[in-house]
């Protein structure tokens, strides 16, 4: 009985993977904050530098996170396009840069559910191997990955609406995405403990959070 309870607790407590998953969102957030019709090229370069810088140590250690790899490829392609094509050829990208970046994260998140929820990659770094295939570990990471996918999908719609309704662009480009991101971060921090409490019937130990990446 105690072993079953431990199997429920350990992956639930650590499934968020510490701060690592949040770091992987930094390049996308940088791009979303900096990008505008006149600055999207610089935003892409800044996001690429952030993606490479934040993932360099993990890559050197042989760890390759799908979200980091997607960011490096995505922002490298955009940066190359900005250098290779003239402005008239890139009007579509200039107009929908934020929409495309948000949609890309949503697609990656939802696609990972078919194979391995992307948050599980981070969780495994702080969770004993014997818990990696437990139902609790799988459930929590499916939920967290789905939440992040849904958040970026809504952000894609919000930024698309901002293009279509300029009078509400400040709300749709800034307020809605910021509120969604703050909510997603808090949910990611809270949900593993809450689910552990439901599974085990014990009050979660919020002091026992894993260290970051």
Tab-separated table of C-alpha atoms in Angstrom:
chain	number	residue	atom	x	y	z
A	1	UNK	CA	0.000	0.000	0.000
A	2	UNK	CA	2.816	2.401	0.909
A	3	UNK	CA	4.589	1.648	-2.370
A	4	UNK	CA	1.433	2.419	-4.346
A	5	UNK	CA	1.033	5.689	-2.488
A	6	UNK	CA	4.662	6.600	-3.163
A	7	UNK	CA	4.179	5.826	-6.842
A	8	UNK	CA	1.283	8.253	-6.892
A	9	UNK	CA	3.091	10.975	-4.977
A	10	UNK	CA	6.498	11.153	-6.615
A	11	UNK	CA	5.528	11.738	-10.233
A	12	UNK	CA	2.653	13.967	-9.223
A	13	UNK	CA	4.849	16.185	-7.125
A	14	UNK	CA	7.542	16.485	-9.761
A	15	UNK	CA	5.627	16.204	-13.016
A	16	UNK	CA	5.883	19.891	-13.861
A	17	UNK	CA	9.624	19.454	-14.292
A	18	UNK	CA	10.569	22.477	-12.248
A	19	UNK	CA	11.343	25.707	-14.039
A	20	UNK	CA	12.718	23.961	-17.152
A	21	UNK	CA	9.461	23.986	-19.051
A	22	UNK	CA	9.040	27.705	-18.375
A	23	UNK	CA	12.501	28.452	-19.763
A	24	UNK	CA	11.547	26.735	-23.023
A	25	UNK	CA	8.702	29.206	-23.461
A	26	UNK	CA	10.983	32.232	-23.051
A	27	UNK	CA	11.953	32.549	-26.763
A	28	UNK	CA	8.293	32.396	-27.789
A	29	UNK	CA	7.344	34.976	-25.188
A	30	UNK	CA	10.258	37.219	-26.259
A	31	UNK	CA	9.040	37.041	-29.843
A	32	UNK	CA	5.453	37.748	-28.823
A	33	UNK	CA	6.477	40.772	-26.770
A	34	UNK	CA	8.940	42.309	-29.229
A	35	UNK	CA	7.310	41.441	-32.556
A	36	UNK	CA	5.381	44.124	-34.401
A	37	UNK	CA	5.089	45.121	-38.074
A	38	UNK	CA	8.320	47.097	-37.776
A	39	UNK	CA	10.305	44.913	-35.354
A	40	UNK	CA	9.452	41.288	-36.117
A	41	UNK	CA	12.862	40.630	-37.741
A	42	UNK	CA	14.646	41.774	-34.589
A	43	UNK	CA	12.163	39.831	-32.480
A	44	UNK	CA	12.954	36.649	-34.424
A	45	UNK	CA	16.703	37.182	-33.987
A	46	UNK	CA	16.284	37.890	-30.261
A	47	UNK	CA	14.119	34.782	-29.873
A	48	UNK	CA	16.681	32.676	-31.765
A	49	UNK	CA	19.496	33.897	-29.530
A	50	UNK	CA	17.377	33.177	-26.452
A	51	UNK	CA	16.490	29.688	-27.722
A	52	UNK	CA	20.109	28.776	-28.453
A	53	UNK	CA	21.394	30.313	-25.236
A	54	UNK	CA	18.859	28.656	-22.967
A	55	UNK	CA	19.158	25.224	-24.568
A	56	UNK	CA	22.930	25.135	-25.193
A	57	UNK	CA	23.780	23.467	-21.887
A	58	UNK	CA	21.081	20.829	-22.318
A	59	UNK	CA	22.165	20.081	-25.891
A	60	UNK	CA	25.780	19.755	-24.709
A	61	UNK	CA	24.587	17.194	-22.167
A	62	UNK	CA	22.758	15.233	-24.816
A	63	UNK	CA	19.256	16.366	-23.842
A	64	UNK	CA	17.098	17.638	-26.663
A	65	UNK	CA	13.697	19.056	-25.762
A	66	UNK	CA	11.146	19.174	-28.556
A	67	UNK	CA	10.019	22.711	-27.696
A	68	UNK	CA	13.605	24.003	-27.678
A	69	UNK	CA	14.362	22.336	-31.004
A	70	UNK	CA	11.172	23.748	-32.515
A	71	UNK	CA	12.091	27.252	-31.334
A	72	UNK	CA	15.603	27.066	-32.779
A	73	UNK	CA	14.371	25.825	-36.164
A	74	UNK	CA	11.356	28.152	-36.289
A	75	UNK	CA	13.192	31.371	-35.435
A	76	UNK	CA	16.213	30.426	-37.547
A	77	UNK	CA	13.939	30.013	-40.580
A	78	UNK	CA	12.226	33.349	-39.925
A	79	UNK	CA	15.580	35.090	-39.486
A	80	UNK	CA	16.866	33.628	-42.773
A	81	UNK	CA	13.681	34.682	-44.572
A	82	UNK	CA	14.102	38.210	-43.229
A	83	UNK	CA	17.628	38.332	-44.643
A	84	UNK	CA	16.894	36.616	-47.964
A	85	UNK	CA	13.612	38.198	-49.046
A	86	UNK	CA	12.546	41.782	-49.500
A	87	UNK	CA	9.824	43.428	-47.474
A	88	UNK	CA	7.112	43.073	-50.127
A	89	UNK	CA	7.612	39.324	-50.174
A	90	UNK	CA	7.264	39.153	-46.409
A	91	UNK	CA	4.104	41.198	-45.864
A	92	UNK	CA	2.238	38.042	-44.861
A	93	UNK	CA	4.867	37.199	-42.252
A	94	UNK	CA	5.033	40.772	-41.007
A	95	UNK	CA	1.258	40.767	-40.562
A	96	UNK	CA	0.821	37.346	-38.994
A	97	UNK	CA	4.161	36.707	-37.260
A	98	UNK	CA	2.659	36.436	-33.771
A	99	UNK	CA	-0.240	34.339	-34.995
A	100	UNK	CA	2.128	31.880	-36.680
A	101	UNK	CA	4.452	31.592	-33.666
A	102	UNK	CA	1.578	30.987	-31.245
A	103	UNK	CA	0.016	28.446	-33.591
A	104	UNK	CA	3.361	26.660	-33.937
A	105	UNK	CA	3.613	26.110	-30.181
A	106	UNK	CA	0.010	24.880	-30.053
A	107	UNK	CA	0.630	22.412	-32.878
A	108	UNK	CA	3.806	21.074	-31.250
A	109	UNK	CA	2.068	20.686	-27.888
A	110	UNK	CA	-0.960	18.864	-29.265
A	111	UNK	CA	1.152	16.729	-31.633
A	112	UNK	CA	3.326	15.611	-28.721
A	113	UNK	CA	0.237	14.104	-27.062
A	114	UNK	CA	0.237	11.469	-29.815
A	115	UNK	CA	3.689	10.289	-28.769
A	116	UNK	CA	5.020	11.768	-25.556
A	117	UNK	CA	3.574	14.893	-23.863
A	118	UNK	CA	6.299	17.505	-24.116
A	119	UNK	CA	6.134	18.392	-20.401
A	120	UNK	CA	7.103	14.798	-19.592
A	121	UNK	CA	10.568	15.463	-21.016
A	122	UNK	CA	11.209	17.993	-18.262
A	123	UNK	CA	9.526	15.915	-15.588
A	124	UNK	CA	11.816	12.956	-16.243
A	125	UNK	CA	14.835	15.034	-15.301
A	126	UNK	CA	13.565	15.304	-11.722
A	127	UNK	CA	11.504	12.106	-11.393
A	128	UNK	CA	12.945	8.641	-10.604
A	129	UNK	CA	12.871	6.347	-13.635
A	130	UNK	CA	10.570	3.834	-11.948
A	131	UNK	CA	7.730	6.374	-12.033
A	132	UNK	CA	8.028	7.387	-15.681
A	133	UNK	CA	5.380	4.934	-16.861
A	134	UNK	CA	2.966	5.332	-13.962
A	135	UNK	CA	-0.634	6.366	-14.738
A	136	UNK	CA	-0.276	9.429	-12.474
A	137	UNK	CA	2.837	10.673	-14.250
A	138	UNK	CA	1.188	10.177	-17.635
A	139	UNK	CA	-2.085	11.812	-16.587
A	140	UNK	CA	-0.475	14.920	-15.153
A	141	UNK	CA	1.718	15.510	-18.176
A	142	UNK	CA	-1.149	14.954	-20.596
A	143	UNK	CA	-3.148	17.585	-18.692
A	144	UNK	CA	-0.279	20.085	-18.500
A	145	UNK	CA	0.644	19.651	-22.156
A	146	UNK	CA	-3.005	20.035	-23.177
A	147	UNK	CA	-3.323	23.211	-21.120
A	148	UNK	CA	-0.269	24.814	-22.709
A	149	UNK	CA	-1.431	23.755	-26.159
A	150	UNK	CA	-4.865	25.256	-25.525
A	151	UNK	CA	-3.386	28.485	-24.153
A	152	UNK	CA	-1.226	29.047	-27.230
A	153	UNK	CA	-4.103	28.081	-29.520
A	154	UNK	CA	-6.270	30.759	-27.888
A	155	UNK	CA	-3.373	33.206	-28.148
A	156	UNK	CA	-3.126	32.438	-31.871
A	157	UNK	CA	-6.810	33.233	-32.281
A	158	UNK	CA	-6.477	36.356	-30.137
A	159	UNK	CA	-3.546	37.730	-32.132
A	160	UNK	CA	-5.344	36.888	-35.382
A	161	UNK	CA	-8.373	38.839	-34.193
A	162	UNK	CA	-6.038	41.724	-33.327
A	163	UNK	CA	-5.035	41.908	-36.996
A	164	UNK	CA	-8.682	41.938	-38.030
A	165	UNK	CA	-9.850	44.434	-35.399
A	166	UNK	CA	-7.140	47.071	-34.899
A	167	UNK	CA	-9.268	49.038	-32.425
A	168	UNK	CA	-8.969	46.156	-29.955
A	169	UNK	CA	-5.372	45.224	-30.802
A	170	UNK	CA	-3.937	46.258	-27.431
A	171	UNK	CA	-6.314	43.963	-25.592
A	172	UNK	CA	-5.970	41.100	-28.051
A	173	UNK	CA	-2.201	41.357	-28.540
A	174	UNK	CA	-1.190	42.081	-24.958
A	175	UNK	CA	-3.824	41.766	-22.240
A	176	UNK	CA	-5.340	38.443	-23.302
A	177	UNK	CA	-1.989	36.667	-23.912
A	178	UNK	CA	-0.477	37.950	-20.651
A	179	UNK	CA	-3.496	36.846	-18.628
A	180	UNK	CA	-3.440	33.421	-20.297
A	181	UNK	CA	0.278	32.935	-19.690
A	182	UNK	CA	0.038	33.925	-16.028
A	183	UNK	CA	-2.882	31.545	-15.550
A	184	UNK	CA	-1.005	28.691	-17.313
A	185	UNK	CA	2.085	29.201	-15.145
A	186	UNK	CA	0.038	29.157	-11.953
A	187	UNK	CA	-1.911	26.102	-13.121
A	188	UNK	CA	1.328	24.255	-13.936
A	189	UNK	CA	2.680	25.031	-10.464
A	190	UNK	CA	-0.546	24.081	-8.692
A	191	UNK	CA	-2.040	21.141	-10.561
A	192	UNK	CA	0.475	18.357	-9.739
A	193	UNK	CA	0.032	18.929	-5.991
A	194	UNK	CA	-3.735	19.145	-6.296
A	195	UNK	CA	-3.922	15.958	-8.329
A	196	UNK	CA	-1.619	14.199	-5.862
A	197	UNK	CA	-3.946	15.248	-3.067
A	198	UNK	CA	-6.948	13.787	-4.901
A	199	UNK	CA	-5.113	10.537	-5.631
A	200	UNK	CA	-3.576	10.000	-2.204
A	201	UNK	CA	-5.990	11.891	0.008
A	202	UNK	CA	-3.065	13.764	1.574
A	203	UNK	CA	-2.411	17.507	1.763
A	204	UNK	CA	0.341	18.379	-0.768
A	205	UNK	CA	3.763	19.393	0.509
A	206	UNK	CA	4.223	22.617	-1.460
A	207	UNK	CA	7.683	23.147	-0.017
A	208	UNK	CA	8.969	20.054	-1.805
A	209	UNK	CA	9.138	21.538	-5.272
A	210	UNK	CA	11.903	20.432	-7.635
A	211	UNK	CA	14.688	22.735	-8.669
A	212	UNK	CA	14.711	24.317	-12.102
A	213	UNK	CA	16.479	23.163	-15.205
